[in-house]
PDB file of N, CA and C in Angstrom:
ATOM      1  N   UNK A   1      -7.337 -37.799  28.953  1.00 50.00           N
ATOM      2  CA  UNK A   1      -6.380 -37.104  28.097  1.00 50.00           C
ATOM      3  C   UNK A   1      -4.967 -37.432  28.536  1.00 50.00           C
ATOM      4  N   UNK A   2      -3.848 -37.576  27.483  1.00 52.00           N
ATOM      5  CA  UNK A   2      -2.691 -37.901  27.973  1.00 52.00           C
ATOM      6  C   UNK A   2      -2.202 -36.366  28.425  1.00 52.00           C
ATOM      7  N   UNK A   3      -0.872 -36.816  29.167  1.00 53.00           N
ATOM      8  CA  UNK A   3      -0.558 -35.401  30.439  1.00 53.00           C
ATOM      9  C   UNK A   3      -0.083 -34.135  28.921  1.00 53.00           C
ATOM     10  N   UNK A   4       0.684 -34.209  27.732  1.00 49.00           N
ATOM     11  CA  UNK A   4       1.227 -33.488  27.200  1.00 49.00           C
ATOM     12  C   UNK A   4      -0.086 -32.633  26.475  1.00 49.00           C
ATOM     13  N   UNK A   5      -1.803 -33.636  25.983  1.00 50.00           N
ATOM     14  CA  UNK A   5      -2.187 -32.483  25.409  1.00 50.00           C
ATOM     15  C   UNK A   5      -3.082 -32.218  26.728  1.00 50.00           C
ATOM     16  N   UNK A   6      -3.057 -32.357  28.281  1.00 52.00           N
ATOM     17  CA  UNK A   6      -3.667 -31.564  28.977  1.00 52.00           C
ATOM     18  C   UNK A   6      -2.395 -30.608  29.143  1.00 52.00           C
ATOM     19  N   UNK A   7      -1.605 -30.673  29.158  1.00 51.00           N
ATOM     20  CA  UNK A   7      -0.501 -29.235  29.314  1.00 51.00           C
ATOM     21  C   UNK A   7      -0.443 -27.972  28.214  1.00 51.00           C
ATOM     22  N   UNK A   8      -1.234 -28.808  27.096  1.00 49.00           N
ATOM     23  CA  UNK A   8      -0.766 -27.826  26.003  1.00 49.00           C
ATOM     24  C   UNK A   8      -2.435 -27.052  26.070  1.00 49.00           C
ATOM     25  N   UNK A   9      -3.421 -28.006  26.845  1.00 50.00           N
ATOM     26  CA  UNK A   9      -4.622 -27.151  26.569  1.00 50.00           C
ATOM     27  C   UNK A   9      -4.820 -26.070  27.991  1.00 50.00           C
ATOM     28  N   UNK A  10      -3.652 -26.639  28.861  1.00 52.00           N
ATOM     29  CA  UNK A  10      -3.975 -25.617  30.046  1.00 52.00           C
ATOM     30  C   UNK A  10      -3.232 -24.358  29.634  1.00 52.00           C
ATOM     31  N   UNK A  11      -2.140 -24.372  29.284  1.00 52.00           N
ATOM     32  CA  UNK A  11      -0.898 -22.822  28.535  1.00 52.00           C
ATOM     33  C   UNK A  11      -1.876 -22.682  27.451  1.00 52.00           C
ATOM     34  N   UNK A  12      -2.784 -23.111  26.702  1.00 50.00           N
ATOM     35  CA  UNK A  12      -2.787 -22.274  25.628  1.00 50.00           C
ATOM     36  C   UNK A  12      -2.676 -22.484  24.170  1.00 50.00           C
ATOM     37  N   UNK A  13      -1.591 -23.549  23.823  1.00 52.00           N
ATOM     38  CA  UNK A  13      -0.807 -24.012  22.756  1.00 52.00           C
ATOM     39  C   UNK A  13      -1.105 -24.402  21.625  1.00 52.00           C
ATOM     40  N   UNK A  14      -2.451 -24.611  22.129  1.00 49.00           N
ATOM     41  CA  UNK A  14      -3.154 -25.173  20.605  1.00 49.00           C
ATOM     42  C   UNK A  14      -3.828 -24.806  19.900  1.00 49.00           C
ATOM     43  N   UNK A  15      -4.087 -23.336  20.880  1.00 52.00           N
ATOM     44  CA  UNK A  15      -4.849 -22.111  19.853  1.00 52.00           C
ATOM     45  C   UNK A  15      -4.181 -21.221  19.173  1.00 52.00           C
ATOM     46  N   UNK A  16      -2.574 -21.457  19.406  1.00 52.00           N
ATOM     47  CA  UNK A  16      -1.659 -20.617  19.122  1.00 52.00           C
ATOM     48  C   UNK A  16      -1.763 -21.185  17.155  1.00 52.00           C
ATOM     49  N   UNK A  17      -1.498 -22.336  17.477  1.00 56.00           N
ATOM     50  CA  UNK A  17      -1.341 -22.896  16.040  1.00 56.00           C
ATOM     51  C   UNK A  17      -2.849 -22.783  15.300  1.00 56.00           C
ATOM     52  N   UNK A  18      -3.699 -22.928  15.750  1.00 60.00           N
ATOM     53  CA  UNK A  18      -5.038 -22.410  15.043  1.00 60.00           C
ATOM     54  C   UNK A  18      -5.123 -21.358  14.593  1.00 60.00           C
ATOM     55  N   UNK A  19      -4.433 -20.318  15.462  1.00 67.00           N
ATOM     56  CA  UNK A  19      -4.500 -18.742  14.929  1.00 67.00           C
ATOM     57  C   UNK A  19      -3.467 -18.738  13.524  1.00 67.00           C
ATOM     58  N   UNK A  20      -1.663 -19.216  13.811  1.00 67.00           N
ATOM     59  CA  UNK A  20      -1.366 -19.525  12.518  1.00 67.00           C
ATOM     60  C   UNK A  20      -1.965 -20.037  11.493  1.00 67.00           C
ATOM     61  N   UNK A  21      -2.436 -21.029  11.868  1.00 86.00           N
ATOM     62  CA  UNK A  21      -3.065 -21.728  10.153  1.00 86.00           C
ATOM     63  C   UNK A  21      -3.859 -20.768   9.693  1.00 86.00           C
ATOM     64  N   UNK A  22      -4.457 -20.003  10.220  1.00 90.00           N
ATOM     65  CA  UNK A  22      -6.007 -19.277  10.071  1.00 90.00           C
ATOM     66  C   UNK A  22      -5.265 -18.029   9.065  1.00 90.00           C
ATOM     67  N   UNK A  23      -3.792 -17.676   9.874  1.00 87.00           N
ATOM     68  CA  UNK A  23      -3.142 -16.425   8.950  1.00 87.00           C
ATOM     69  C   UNK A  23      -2.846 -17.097   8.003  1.00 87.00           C
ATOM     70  N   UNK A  24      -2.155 -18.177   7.411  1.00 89.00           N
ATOM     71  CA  UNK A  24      -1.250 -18.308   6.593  1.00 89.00           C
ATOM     72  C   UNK A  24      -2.857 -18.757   5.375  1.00 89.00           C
ATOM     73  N   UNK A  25      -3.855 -19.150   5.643  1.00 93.00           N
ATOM     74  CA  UNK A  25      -4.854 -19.540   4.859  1.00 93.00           C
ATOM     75  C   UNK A  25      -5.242 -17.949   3.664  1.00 93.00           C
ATOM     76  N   UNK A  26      -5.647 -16.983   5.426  1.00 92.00           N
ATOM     77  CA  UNK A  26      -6.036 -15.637   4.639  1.00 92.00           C
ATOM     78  C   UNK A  26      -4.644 -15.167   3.849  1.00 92.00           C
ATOM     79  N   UNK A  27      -3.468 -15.391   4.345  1.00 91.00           N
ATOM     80  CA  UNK A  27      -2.600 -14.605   3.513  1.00 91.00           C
ATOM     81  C   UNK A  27      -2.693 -15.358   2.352  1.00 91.00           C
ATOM     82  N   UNK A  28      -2.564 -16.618   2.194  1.00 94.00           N
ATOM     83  CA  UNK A  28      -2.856 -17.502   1.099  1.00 94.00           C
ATOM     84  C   UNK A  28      -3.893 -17.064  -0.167  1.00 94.00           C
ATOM     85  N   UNK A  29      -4.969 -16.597   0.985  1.00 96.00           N
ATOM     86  CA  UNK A  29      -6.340 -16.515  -0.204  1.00 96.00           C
ATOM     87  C   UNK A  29      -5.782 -14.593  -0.656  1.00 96.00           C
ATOM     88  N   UNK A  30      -5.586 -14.066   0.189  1.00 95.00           N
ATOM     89  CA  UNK A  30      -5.030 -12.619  -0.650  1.00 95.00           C
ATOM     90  C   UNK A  30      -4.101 -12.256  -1.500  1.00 95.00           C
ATOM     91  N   UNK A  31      -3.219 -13.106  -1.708  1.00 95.00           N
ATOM     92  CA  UNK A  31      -2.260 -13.556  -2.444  1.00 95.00           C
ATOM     93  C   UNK A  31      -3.240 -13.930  -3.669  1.00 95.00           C
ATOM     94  N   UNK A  32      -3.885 -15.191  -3.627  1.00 97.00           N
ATOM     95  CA  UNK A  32      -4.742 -15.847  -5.051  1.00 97.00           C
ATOM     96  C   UNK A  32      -5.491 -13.993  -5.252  1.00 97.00           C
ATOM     97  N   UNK A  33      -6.305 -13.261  -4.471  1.00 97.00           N
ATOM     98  CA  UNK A  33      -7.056 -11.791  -5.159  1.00 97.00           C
ATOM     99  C   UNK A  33      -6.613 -11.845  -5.784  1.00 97.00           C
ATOM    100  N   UNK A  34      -5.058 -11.213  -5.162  1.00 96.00           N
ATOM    101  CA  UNK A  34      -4.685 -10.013  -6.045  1.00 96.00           C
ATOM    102  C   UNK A  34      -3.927 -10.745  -7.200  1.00 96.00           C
ATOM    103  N   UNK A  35      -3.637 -11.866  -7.567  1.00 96.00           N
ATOM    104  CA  UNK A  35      -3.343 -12.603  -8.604  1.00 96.00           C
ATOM    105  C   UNK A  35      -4.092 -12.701  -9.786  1.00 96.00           C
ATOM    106  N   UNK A  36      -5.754 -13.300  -9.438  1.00 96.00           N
ATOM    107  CA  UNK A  36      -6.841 -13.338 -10.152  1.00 96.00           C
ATOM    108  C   UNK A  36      -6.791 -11.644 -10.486  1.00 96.00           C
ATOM    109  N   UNK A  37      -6.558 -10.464  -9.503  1.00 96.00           N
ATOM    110  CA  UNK A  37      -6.920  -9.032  -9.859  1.00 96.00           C
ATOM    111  C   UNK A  37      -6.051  -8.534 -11.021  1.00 96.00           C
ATOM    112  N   UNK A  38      -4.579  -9.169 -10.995  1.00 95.00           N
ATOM    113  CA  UNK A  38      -3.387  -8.907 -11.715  1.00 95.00           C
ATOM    114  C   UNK A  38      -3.848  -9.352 -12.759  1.00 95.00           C
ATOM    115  N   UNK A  39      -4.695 -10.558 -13.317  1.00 95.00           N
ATOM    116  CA  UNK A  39      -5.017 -10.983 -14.803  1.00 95.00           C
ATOM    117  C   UNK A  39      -5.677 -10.622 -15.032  1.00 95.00           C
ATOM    118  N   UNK A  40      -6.867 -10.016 -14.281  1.00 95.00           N
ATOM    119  CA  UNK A  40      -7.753  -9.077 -14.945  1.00 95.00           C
ATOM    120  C   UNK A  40      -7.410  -7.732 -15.027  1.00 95.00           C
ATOM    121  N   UNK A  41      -6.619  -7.073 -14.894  1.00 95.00           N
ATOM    122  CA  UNK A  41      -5.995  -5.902 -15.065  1.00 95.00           C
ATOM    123  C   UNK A  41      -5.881  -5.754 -16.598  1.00 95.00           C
ATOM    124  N   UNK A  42      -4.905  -6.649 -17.135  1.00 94.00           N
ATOM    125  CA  UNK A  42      -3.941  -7.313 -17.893  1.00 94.00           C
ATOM    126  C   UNK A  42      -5.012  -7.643 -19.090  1.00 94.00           C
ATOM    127  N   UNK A  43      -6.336  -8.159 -18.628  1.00 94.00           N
ATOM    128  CA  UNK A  43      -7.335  -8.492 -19.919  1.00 94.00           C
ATOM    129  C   UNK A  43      -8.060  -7.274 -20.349  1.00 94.00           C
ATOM    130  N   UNK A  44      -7.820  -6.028 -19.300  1.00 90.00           N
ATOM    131  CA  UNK A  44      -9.174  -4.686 -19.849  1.00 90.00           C
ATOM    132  C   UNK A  44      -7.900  -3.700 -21.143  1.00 90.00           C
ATOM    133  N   UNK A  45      -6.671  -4.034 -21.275  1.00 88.00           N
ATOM    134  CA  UNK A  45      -5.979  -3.502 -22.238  1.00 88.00           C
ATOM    135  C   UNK A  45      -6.105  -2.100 -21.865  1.00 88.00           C
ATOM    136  N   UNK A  46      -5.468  -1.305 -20.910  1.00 91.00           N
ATOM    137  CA  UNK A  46      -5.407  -0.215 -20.405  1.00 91.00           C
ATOM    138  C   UNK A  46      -4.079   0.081 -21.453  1.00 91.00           C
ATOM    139  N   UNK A  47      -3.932   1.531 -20.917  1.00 94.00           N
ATOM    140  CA  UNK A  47      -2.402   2.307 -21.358  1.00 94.00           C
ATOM    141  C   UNK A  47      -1.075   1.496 -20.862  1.00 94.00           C
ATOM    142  N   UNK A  48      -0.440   1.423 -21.645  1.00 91.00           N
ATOM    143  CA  UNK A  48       0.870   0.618 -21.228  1.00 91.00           C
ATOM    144  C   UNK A  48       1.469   1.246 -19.201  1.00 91.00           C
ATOM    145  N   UNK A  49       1.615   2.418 -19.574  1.00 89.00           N
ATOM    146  CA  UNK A  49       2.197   2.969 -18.063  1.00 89.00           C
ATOM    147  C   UNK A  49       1.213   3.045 -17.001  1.00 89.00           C
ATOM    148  N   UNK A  50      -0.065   3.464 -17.217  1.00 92.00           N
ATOM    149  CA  UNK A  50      -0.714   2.546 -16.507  1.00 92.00           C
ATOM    150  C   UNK A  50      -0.797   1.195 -15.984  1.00 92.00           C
ATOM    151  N   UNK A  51      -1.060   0.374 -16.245  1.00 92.00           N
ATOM    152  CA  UNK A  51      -1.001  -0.778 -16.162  1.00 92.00           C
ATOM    153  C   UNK A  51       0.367  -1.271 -15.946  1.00 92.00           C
ATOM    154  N   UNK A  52       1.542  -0.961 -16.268  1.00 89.00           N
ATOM    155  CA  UNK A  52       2.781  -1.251 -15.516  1.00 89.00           C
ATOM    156  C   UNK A  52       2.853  -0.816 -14.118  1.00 89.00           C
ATOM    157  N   UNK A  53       2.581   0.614 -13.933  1.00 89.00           N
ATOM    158  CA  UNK A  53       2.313   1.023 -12.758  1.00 89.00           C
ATOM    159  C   UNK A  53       1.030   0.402 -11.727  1.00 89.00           C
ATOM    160  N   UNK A  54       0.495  -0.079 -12.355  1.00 93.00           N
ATOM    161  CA  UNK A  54      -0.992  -0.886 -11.209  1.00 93.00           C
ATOM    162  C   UNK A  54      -0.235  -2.570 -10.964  1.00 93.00           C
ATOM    163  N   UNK A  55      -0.065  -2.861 -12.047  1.00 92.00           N
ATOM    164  CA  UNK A  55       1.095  -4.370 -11.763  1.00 92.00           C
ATOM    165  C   UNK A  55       1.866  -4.471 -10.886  1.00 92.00           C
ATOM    166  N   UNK A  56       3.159  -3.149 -10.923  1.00 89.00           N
ATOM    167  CA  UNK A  56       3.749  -3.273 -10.079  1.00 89.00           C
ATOM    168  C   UNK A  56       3.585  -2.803  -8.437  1.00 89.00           C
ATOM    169  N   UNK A  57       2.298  -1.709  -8.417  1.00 91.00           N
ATOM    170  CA  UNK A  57       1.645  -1.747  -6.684  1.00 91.00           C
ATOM    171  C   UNK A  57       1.122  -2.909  -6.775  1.00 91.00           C
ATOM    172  N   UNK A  58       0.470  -4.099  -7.484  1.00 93.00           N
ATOM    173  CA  UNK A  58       0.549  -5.280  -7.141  1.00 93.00           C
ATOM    174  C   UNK A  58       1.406  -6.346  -6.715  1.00 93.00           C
ATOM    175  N   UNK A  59       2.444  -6.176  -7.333  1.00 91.00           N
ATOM    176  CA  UNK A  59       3.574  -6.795  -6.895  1.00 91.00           C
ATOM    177  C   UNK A  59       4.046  -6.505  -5.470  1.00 91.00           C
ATOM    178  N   UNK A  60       4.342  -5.200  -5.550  1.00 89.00           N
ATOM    179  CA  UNK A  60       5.105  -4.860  -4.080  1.00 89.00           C
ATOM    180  C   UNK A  60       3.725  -5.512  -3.041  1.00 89.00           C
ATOM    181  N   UNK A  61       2.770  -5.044  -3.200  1.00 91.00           N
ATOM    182  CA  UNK A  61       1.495  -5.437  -2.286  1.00 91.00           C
ATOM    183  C   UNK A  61       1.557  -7.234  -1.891  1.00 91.00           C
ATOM    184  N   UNK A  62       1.853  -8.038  -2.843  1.00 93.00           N
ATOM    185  CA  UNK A  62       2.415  -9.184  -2.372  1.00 93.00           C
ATOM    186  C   UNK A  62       3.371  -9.645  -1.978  1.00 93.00           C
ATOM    187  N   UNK A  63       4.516  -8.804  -2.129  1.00 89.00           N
ATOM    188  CA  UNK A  63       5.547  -8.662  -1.730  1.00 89.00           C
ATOM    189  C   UNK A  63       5.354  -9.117  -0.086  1.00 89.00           C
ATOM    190  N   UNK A  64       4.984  -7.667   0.436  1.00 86.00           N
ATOM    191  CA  UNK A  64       5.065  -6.633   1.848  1.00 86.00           C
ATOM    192  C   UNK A  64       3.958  -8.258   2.316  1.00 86.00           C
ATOM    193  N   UNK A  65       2.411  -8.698   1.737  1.00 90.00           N
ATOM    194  CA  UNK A  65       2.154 -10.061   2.469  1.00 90.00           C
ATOM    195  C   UNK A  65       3.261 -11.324   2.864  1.00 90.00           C
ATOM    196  N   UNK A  66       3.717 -11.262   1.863  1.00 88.00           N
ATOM    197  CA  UNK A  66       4.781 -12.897   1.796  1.00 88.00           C
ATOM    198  C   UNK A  66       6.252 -12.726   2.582  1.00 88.00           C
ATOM    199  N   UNK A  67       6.410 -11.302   2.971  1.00 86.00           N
ATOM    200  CA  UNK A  67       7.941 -11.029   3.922  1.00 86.00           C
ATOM    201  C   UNK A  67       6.885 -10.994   5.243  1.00 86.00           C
ATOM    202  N   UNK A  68       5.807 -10.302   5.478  1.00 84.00           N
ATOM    203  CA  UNK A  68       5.150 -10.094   6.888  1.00 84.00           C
ATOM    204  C   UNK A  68       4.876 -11.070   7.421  1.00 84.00           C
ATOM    205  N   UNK A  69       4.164 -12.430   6.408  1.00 85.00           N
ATOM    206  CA  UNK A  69       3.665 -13.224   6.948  1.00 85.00           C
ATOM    207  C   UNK A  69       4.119 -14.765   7.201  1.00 85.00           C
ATOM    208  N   UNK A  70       4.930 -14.757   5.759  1.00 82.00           N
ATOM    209  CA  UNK A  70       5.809 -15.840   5.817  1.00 82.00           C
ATOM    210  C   UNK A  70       7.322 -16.006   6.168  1.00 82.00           C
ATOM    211  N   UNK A  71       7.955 -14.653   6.313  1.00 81.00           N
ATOM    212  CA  UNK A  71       9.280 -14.596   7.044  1.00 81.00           C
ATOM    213  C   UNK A  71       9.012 -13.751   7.977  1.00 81.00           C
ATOM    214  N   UNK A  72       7.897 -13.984   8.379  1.00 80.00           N
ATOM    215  CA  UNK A  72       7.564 -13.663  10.587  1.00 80.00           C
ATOM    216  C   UNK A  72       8.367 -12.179  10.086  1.00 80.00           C
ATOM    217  N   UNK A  73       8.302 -11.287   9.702  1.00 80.00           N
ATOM    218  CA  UNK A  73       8.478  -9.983   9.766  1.00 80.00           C
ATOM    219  C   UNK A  73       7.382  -8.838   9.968  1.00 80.00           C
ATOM    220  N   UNK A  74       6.277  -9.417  10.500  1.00 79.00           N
ATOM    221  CA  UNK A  74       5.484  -8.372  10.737  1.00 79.00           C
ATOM    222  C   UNK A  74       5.500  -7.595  12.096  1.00 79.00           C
ATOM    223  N   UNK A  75       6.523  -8.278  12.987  1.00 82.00           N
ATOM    224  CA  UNK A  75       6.848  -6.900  14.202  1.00 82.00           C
ATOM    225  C   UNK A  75       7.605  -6.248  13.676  1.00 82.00           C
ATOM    226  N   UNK A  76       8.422  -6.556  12.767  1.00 85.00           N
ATOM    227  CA  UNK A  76      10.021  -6.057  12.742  1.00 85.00           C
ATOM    228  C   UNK A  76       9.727  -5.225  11.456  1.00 85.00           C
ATOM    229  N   UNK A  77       9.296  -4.122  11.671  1.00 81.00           N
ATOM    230  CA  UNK A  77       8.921  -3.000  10.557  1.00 81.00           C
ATOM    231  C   UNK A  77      10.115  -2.507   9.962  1.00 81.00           C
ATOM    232  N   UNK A  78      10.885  -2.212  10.551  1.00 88.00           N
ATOM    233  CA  UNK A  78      12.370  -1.761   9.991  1.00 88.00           C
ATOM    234  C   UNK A  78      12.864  -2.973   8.903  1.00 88.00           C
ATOM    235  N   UNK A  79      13.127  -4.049   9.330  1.00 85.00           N
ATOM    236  CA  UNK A  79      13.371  -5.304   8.355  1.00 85.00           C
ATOM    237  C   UNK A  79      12.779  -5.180   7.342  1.00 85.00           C
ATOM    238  N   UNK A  80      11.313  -5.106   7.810  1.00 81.00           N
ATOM    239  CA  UNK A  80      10.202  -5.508   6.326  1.00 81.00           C
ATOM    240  C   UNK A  80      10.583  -4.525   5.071  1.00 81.00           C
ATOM    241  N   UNK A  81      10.865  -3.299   5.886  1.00 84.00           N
ATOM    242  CA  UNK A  81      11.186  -1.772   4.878  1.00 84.00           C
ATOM    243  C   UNK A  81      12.462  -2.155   3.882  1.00 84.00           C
ATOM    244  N   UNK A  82      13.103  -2.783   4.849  1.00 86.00           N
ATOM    245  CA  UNK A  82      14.424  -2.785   3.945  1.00 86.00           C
ATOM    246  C   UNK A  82      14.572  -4.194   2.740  1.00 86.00           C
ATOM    247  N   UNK A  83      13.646  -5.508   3.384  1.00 84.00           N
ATOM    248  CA  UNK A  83      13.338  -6.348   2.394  1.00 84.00           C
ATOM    249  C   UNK A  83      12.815  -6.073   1.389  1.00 84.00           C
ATOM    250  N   UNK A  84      11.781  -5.291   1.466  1.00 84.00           N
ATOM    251  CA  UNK A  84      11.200  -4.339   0.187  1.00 84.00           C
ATOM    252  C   UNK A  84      11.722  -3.783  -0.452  1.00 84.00           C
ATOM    253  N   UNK A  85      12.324  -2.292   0.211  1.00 88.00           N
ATOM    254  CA  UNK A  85      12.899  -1.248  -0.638  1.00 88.00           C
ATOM    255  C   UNK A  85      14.100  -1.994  -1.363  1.00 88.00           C
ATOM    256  N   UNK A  86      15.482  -2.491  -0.650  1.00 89.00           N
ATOM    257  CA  UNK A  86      16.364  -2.819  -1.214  1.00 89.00           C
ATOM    258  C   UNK A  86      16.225  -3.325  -2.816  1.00 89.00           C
ATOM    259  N   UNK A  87      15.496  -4.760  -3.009  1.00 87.00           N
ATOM    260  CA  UNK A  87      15.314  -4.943  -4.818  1.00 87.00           C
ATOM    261  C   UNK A  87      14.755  -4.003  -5.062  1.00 87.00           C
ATOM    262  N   UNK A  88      13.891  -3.254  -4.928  1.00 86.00           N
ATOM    263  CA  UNK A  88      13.393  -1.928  -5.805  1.00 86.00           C
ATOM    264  C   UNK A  88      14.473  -0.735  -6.328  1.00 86.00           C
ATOM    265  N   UNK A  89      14.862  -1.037  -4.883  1.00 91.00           N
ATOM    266  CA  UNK A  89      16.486   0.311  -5.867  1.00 91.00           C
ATOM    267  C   UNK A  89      17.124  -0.468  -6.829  1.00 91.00           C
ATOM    268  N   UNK A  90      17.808  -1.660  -6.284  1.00 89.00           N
ATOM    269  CA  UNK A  90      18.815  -2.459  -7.309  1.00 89.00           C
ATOM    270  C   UNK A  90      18.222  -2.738  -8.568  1.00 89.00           C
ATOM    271  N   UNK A  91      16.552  -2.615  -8.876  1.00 85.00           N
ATOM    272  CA  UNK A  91      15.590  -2.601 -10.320  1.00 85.00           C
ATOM    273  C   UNK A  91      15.762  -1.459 -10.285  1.00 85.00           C
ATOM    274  N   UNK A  92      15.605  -0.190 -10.118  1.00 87.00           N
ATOM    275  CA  UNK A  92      16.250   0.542 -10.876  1.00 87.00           C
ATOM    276  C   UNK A  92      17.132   0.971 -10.884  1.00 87.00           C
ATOM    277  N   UNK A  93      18.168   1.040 -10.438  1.00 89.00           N
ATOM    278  CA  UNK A  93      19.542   0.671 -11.170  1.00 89.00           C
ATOM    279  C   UNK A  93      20.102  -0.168 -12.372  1.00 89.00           C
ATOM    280  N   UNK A  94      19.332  -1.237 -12.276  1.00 86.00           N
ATOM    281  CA  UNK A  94      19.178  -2.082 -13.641  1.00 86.00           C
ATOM    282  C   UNK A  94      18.649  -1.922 -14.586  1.00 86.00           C
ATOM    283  N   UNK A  95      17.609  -1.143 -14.082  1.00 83.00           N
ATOM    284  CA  UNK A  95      16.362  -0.647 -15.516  1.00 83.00           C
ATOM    285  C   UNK A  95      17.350   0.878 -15.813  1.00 83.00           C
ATOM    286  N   UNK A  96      18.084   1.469 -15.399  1.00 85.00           N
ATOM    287  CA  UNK A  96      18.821   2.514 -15.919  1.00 85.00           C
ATOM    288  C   UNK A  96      19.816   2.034 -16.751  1.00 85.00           C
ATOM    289  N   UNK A  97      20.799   0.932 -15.845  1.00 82.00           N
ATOM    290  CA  UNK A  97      21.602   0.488 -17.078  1.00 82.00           C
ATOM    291  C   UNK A  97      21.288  -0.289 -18.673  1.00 82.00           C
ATOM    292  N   UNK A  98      19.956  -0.525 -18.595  1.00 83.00           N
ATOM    293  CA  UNK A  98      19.135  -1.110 -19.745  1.00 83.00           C
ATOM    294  C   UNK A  98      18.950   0.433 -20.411  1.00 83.00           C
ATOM    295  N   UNK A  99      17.918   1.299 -19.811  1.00 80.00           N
ATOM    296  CA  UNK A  99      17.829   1.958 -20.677  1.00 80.00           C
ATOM    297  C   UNK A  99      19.133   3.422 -21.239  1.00 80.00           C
ATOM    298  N   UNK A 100      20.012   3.466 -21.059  1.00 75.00           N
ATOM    299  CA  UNK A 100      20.390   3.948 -21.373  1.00 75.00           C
ATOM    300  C   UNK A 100      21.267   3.066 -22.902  1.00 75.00           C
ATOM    301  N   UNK A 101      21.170   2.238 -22.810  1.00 69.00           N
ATOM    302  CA  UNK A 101      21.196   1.511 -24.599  1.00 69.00           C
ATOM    303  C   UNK A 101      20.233   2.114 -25.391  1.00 69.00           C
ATOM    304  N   UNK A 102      19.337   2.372 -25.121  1.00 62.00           N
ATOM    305  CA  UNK A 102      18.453   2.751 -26.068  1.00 62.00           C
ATOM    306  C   UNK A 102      18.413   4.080 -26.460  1.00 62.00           C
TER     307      UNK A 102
END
């Protein structure tokens, strides 16, 4: 073995990146669920507010995967809260200034 991958197999290093790929695969495939789950929602023709409301705990639910897992925010709980919450207020704030036209 050359000296760099006996160094990387004595620290450790190469299981580090196995364990990544392994997350970013499952976050990958939970992402496709709840996608495939979102179009079938969408095909059983539920109540409008229903189904806006199940869409959008879908949304945020991929949300909270794709900030945890793909912008390394899953120690940093305070961050993740505020990546989330923040567009949700500024949508409604927007969805107020929409509806009040009507």
């Amino acid at each position: 073995m050359s000296g760099s991958t006996e160094h990387a197999l004595e620290h450790g290093h190469g299981h580090e990146h196995d364990h990544g790929n392994r997350l970013y695969f499952t976050t990958w495939l939970w992402l496709l669920v709840i996608t495939v789950l979102e179009v079938g929602v969408v095909l059983f023709h539920l109540p409008r507010a229903l189904l806006v409301g199940i869409l959008l705990l879908m949304t945020v639910l991929k949300a909270v995967l794709i900030v945890a897992n793909f912008m390394h925010l899953r120690f940093e709980k305070l961050n993740m809260i505020y990546v989330i919450i923040t567009p949700m207020i500024f949508a409604l704030i927007m969805w107020y200034g929409v509806a009040l036209d009507y």
